[in-house]
Tab-separated table of N, CA and C in Angstrom:
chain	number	residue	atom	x	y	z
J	1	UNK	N	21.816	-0.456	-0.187
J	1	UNK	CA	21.117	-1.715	-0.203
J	1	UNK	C	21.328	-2.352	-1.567
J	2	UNK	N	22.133	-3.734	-1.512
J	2	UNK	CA	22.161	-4.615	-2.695
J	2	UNK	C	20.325	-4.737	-3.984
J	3	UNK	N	20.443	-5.115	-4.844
J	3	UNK	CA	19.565	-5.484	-5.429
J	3	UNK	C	19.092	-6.184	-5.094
J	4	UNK	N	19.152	-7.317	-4.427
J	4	UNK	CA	18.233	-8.625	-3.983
J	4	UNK	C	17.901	-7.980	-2.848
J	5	UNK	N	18.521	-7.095	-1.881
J	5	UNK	CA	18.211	-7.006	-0.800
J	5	UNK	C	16.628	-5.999	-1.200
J	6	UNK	N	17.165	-5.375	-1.903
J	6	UNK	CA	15.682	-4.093	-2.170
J	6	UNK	C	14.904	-5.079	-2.918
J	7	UNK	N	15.229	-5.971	-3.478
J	7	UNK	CA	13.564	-6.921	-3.965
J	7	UNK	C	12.992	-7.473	-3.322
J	8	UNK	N	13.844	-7.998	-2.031
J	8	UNK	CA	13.364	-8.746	-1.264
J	8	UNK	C	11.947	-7.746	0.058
J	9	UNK	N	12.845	-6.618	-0.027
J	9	UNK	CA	12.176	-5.580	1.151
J	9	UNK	C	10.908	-5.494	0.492
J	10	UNK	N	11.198	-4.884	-1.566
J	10	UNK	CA	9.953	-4.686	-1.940
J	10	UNK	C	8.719	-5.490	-1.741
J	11	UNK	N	9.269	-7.121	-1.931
J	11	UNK	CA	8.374	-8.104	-2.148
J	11	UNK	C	7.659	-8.075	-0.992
J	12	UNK	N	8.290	-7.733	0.443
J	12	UNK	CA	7.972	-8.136	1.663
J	12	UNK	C	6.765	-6.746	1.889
J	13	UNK	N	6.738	-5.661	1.456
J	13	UNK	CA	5.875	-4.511	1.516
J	13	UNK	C	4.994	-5.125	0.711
J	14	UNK	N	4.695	-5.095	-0.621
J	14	UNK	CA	3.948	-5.795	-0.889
J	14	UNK	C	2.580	-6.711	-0.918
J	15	UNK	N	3.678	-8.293	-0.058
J	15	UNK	CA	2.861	-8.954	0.582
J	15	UNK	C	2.225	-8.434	1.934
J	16	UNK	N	3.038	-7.510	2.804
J	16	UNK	CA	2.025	-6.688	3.790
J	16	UNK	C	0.758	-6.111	3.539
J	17	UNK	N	0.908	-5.309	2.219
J	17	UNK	CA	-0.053	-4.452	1.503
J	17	UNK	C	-1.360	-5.195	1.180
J	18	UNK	N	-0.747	-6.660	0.904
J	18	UNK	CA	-2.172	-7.616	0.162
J	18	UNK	C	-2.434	-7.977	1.425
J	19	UNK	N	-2.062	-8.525	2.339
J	19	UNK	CA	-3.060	-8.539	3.638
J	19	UNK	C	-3.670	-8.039	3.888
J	20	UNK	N	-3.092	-6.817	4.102
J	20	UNK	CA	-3.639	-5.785	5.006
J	20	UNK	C	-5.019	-5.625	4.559
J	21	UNK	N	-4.766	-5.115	2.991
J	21	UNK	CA	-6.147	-4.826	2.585
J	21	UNK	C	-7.213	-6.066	2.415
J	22	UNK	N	-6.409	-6.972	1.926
J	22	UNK	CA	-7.413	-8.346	1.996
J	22	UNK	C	-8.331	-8.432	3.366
J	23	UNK	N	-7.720	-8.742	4.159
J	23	UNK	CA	-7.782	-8.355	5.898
J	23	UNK	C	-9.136	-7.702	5.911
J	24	UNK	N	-9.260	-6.327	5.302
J	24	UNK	CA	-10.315	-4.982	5.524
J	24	UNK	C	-11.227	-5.631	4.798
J	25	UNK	N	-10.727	-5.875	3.439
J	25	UNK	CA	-11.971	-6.747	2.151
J	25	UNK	C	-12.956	-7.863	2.801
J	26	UNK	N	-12.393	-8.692	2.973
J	26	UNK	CA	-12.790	-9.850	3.400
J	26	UNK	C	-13.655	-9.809	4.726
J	27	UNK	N	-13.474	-8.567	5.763
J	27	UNK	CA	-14.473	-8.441	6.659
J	27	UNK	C	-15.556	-7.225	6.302
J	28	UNK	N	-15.316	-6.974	5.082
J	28	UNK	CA	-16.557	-6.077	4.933
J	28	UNK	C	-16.022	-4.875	5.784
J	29	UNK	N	-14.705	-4.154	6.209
J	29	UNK	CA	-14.837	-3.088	6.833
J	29	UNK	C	-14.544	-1.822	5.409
J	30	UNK	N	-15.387	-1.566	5.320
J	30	UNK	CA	-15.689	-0.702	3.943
J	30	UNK	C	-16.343	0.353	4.349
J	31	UNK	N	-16.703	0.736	5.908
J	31	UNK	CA	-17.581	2.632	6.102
J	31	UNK	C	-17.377	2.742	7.870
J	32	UNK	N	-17.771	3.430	8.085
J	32	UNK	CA	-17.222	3.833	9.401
J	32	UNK	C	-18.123	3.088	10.053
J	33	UNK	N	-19.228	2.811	10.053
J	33	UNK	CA	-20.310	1.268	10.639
J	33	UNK	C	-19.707	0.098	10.653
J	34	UNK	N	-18.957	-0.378	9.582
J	34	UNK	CA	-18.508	-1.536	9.133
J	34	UNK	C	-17.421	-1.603	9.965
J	35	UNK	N	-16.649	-0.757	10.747
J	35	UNK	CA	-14.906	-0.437	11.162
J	35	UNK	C	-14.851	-2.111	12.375
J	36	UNK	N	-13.123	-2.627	11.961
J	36	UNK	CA	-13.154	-3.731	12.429
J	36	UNK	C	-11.739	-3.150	13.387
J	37	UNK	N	-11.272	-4.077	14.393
J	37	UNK	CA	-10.302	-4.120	15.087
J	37	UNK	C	-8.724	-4.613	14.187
J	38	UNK	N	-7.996	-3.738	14.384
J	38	UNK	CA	-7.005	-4.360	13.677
J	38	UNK	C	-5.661	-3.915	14.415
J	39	UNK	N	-4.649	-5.459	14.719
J	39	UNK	CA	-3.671	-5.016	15.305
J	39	UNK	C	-2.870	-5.633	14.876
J	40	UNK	N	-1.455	-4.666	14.109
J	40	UNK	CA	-0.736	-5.585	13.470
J	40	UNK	C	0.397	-6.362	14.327
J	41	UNK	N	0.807	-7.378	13.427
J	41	UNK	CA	1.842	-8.165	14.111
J	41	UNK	C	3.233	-7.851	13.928
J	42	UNK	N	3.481	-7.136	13.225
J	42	UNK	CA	5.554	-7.011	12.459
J	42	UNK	C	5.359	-5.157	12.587
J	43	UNK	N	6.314	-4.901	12.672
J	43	UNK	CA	6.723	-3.306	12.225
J	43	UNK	C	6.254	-2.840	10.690
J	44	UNK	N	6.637	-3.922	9.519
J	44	UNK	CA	6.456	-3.337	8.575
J	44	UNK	C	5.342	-3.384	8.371
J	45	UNK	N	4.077	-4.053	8.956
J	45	UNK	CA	2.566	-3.747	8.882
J	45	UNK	C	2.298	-2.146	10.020
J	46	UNK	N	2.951	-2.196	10.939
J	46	UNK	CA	2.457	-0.728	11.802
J	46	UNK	C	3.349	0.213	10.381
J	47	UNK	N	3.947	0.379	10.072
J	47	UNK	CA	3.797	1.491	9.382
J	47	UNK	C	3.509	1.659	7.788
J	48	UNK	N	2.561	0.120	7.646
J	48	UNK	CA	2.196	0.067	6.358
J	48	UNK	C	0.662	0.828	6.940
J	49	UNK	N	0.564	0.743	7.674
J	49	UNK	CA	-0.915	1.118	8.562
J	49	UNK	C	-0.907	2.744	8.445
J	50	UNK	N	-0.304	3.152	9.331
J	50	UNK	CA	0.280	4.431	9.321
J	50	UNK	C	-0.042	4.790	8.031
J	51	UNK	N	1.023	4.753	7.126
J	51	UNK	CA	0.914	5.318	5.509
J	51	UNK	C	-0.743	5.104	4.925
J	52	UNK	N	-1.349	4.003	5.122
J	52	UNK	CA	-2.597	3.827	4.208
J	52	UNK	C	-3.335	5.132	5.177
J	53	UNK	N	-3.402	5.286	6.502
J	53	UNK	CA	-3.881	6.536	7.157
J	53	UNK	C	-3.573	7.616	6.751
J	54	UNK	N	-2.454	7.836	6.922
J	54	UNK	CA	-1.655	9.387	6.166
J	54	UNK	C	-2.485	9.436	4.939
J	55	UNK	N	-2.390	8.049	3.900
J	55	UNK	CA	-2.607	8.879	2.756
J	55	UNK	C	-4.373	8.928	2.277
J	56	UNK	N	-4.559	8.803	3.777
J	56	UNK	CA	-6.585	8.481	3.492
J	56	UNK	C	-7.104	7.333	3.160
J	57	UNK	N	-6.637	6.199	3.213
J	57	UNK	CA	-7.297	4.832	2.708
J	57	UNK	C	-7.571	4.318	3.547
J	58	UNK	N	-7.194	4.519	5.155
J	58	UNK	CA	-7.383	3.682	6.062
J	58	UNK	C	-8.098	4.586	6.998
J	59	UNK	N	-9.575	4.682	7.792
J	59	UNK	CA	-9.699	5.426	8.837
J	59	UNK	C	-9.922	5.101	9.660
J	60	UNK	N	-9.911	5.788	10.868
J	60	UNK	CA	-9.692	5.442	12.204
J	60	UNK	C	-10.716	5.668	13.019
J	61	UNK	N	-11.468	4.598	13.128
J	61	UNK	CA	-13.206	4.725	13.445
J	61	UNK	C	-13.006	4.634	14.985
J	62	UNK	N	-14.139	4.304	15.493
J	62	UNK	CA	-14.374	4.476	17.465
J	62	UNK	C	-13.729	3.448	17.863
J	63	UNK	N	-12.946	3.402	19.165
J	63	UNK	CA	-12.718	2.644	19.845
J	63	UNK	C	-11.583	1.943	19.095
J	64	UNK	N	-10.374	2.677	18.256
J	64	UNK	CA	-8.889	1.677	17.881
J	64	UNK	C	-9.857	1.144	16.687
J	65	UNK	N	-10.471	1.113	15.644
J	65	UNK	CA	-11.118	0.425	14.822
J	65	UNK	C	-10.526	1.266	13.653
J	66	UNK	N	-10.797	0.213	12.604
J	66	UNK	CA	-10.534	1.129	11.238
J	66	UNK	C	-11.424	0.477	10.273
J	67	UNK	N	-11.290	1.306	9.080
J	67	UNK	CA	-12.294	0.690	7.929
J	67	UNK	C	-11.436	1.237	6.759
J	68	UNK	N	-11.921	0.594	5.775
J	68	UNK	CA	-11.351	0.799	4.514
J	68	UNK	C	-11.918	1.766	3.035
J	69	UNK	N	-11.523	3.015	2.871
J	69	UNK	CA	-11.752	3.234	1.975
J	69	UNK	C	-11.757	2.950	0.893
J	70	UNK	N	-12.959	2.508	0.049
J	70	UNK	CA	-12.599	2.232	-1.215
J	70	UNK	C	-12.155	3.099	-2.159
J	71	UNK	N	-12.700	3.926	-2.828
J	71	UNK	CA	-12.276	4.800	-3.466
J	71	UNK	C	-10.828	5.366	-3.237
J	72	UNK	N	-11.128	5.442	-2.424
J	72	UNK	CA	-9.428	6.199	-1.684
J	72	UNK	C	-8.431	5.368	-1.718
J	73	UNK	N	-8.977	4.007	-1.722
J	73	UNK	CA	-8.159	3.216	-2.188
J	73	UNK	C	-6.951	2.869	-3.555
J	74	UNK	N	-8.519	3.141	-4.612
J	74	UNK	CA	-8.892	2.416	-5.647
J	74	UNK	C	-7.087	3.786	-6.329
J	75	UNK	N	-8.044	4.836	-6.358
J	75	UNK	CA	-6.996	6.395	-6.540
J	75	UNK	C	-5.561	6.321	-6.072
J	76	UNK	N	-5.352	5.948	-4.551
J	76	UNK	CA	-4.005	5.099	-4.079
J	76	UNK	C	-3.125	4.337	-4.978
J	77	UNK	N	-3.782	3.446	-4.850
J	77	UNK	CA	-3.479	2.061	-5.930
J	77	UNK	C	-3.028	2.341	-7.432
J	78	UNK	N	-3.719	3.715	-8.054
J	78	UNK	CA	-3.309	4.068	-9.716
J	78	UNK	C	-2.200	4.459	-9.312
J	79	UNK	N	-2.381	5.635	-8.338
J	79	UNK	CA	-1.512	6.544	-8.209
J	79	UNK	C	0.232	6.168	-8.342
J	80	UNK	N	0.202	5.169	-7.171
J	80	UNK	CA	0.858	4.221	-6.728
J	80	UNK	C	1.532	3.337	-8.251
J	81	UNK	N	1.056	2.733	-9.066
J	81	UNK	CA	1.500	1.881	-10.183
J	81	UNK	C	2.242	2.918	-10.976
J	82	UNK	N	1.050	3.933	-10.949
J	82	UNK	CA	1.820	5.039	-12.358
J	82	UNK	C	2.998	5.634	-12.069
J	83	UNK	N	3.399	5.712	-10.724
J	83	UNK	CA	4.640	6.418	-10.488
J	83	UNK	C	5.797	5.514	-10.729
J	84	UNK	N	5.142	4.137	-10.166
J	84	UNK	CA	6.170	2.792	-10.414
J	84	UNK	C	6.714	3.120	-12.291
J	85	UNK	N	5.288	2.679	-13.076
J	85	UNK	CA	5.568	2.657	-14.184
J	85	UNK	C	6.596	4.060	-14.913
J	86	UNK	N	6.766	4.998	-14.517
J	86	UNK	CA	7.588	6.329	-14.793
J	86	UNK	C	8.889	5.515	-14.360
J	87	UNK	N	9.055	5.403	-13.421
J	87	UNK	CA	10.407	4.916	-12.790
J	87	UNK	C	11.206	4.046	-13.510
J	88	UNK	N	10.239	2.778	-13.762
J	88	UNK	CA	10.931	1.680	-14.580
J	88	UNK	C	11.277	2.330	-15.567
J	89	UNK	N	9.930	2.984	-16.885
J	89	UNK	CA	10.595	4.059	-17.731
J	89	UNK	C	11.756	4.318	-18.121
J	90	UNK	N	11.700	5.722	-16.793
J	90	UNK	CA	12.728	6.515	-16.638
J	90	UNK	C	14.411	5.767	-16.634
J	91	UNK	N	14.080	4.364	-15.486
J	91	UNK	CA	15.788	3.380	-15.767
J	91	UNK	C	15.906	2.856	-17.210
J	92	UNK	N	14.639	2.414	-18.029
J	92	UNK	CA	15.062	2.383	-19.146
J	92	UNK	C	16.011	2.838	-19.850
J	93	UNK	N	15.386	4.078	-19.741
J	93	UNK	CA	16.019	5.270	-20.325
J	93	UNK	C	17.226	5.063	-20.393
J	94	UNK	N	17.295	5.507	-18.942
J	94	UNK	CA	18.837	5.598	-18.618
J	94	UNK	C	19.804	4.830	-19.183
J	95	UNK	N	19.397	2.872	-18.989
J	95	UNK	CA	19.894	2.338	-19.296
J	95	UNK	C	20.404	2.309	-20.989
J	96	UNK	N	19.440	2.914	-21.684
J	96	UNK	CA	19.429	2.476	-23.506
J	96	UNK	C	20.217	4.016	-23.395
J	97	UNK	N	20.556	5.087	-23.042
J	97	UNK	CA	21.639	6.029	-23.025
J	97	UNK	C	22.840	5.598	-22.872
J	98	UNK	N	23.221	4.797	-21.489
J	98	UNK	CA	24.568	4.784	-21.026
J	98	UNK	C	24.952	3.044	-22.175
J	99	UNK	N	24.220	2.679	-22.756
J	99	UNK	CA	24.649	1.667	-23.441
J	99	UNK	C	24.983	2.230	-25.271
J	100	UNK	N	24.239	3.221	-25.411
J	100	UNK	CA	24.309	3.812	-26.366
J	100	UNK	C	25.899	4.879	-26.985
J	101	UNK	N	25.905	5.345	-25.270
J	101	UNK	CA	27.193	6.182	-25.561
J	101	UNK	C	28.345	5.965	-25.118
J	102	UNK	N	28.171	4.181	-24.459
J	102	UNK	CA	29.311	3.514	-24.123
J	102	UNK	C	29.785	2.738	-25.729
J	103	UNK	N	28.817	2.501	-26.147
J	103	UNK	CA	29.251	0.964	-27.330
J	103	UNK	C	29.217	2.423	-28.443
């Protein structure tokens, strides 16, 4: 996958991600009382869905309903940046090496 093509995918996960959860925020589905109906429209929301389940942020209350963990969220969300932030890092790196022992 080209570079624009993977920014573009990233951007597009992303903006799924801020729905989604906006989506949960905005109706107050925050505890298993609160759980709202949610059915996504695109593929990359069913398995942005999926993943927030897998990784505990999303649960799967009575009747096809879900609600939103906060916390589980909140932990997600670090988790999630800090690995980003290693990565960029880490290409740094890379990059100030292979420029270093090219020039």
């Amino acid at each position: 996958m080209g570079g624009a093509a993977a920014a573009g995918a990233a951007g597009a996960v992303a903006r799924a991600r801020r729905r989604l959860i906006s989506h949960f925020m905005s109706n107050d589905a925050v505890s298993a009382d609160k759980a709202i109906g949610y059915a996504p429209d695109r593929g990359i929301e069913r398995r942005l869905l999926e993943r927030l389940i897998d990784a505990g942020v999303l649960h799967v209350g009575k009747a096809g309903t879900y609600w939103l963990d906060i916390p589980a969220y909140d932990e997600w969300s670090k988790t999630r940046r800090r690995r980003a932030g290693v990565l960029v890092g880490a290409a740094v790196a890379v990059g100030a090496a292979l420029a270093f022992f090219a020039g």
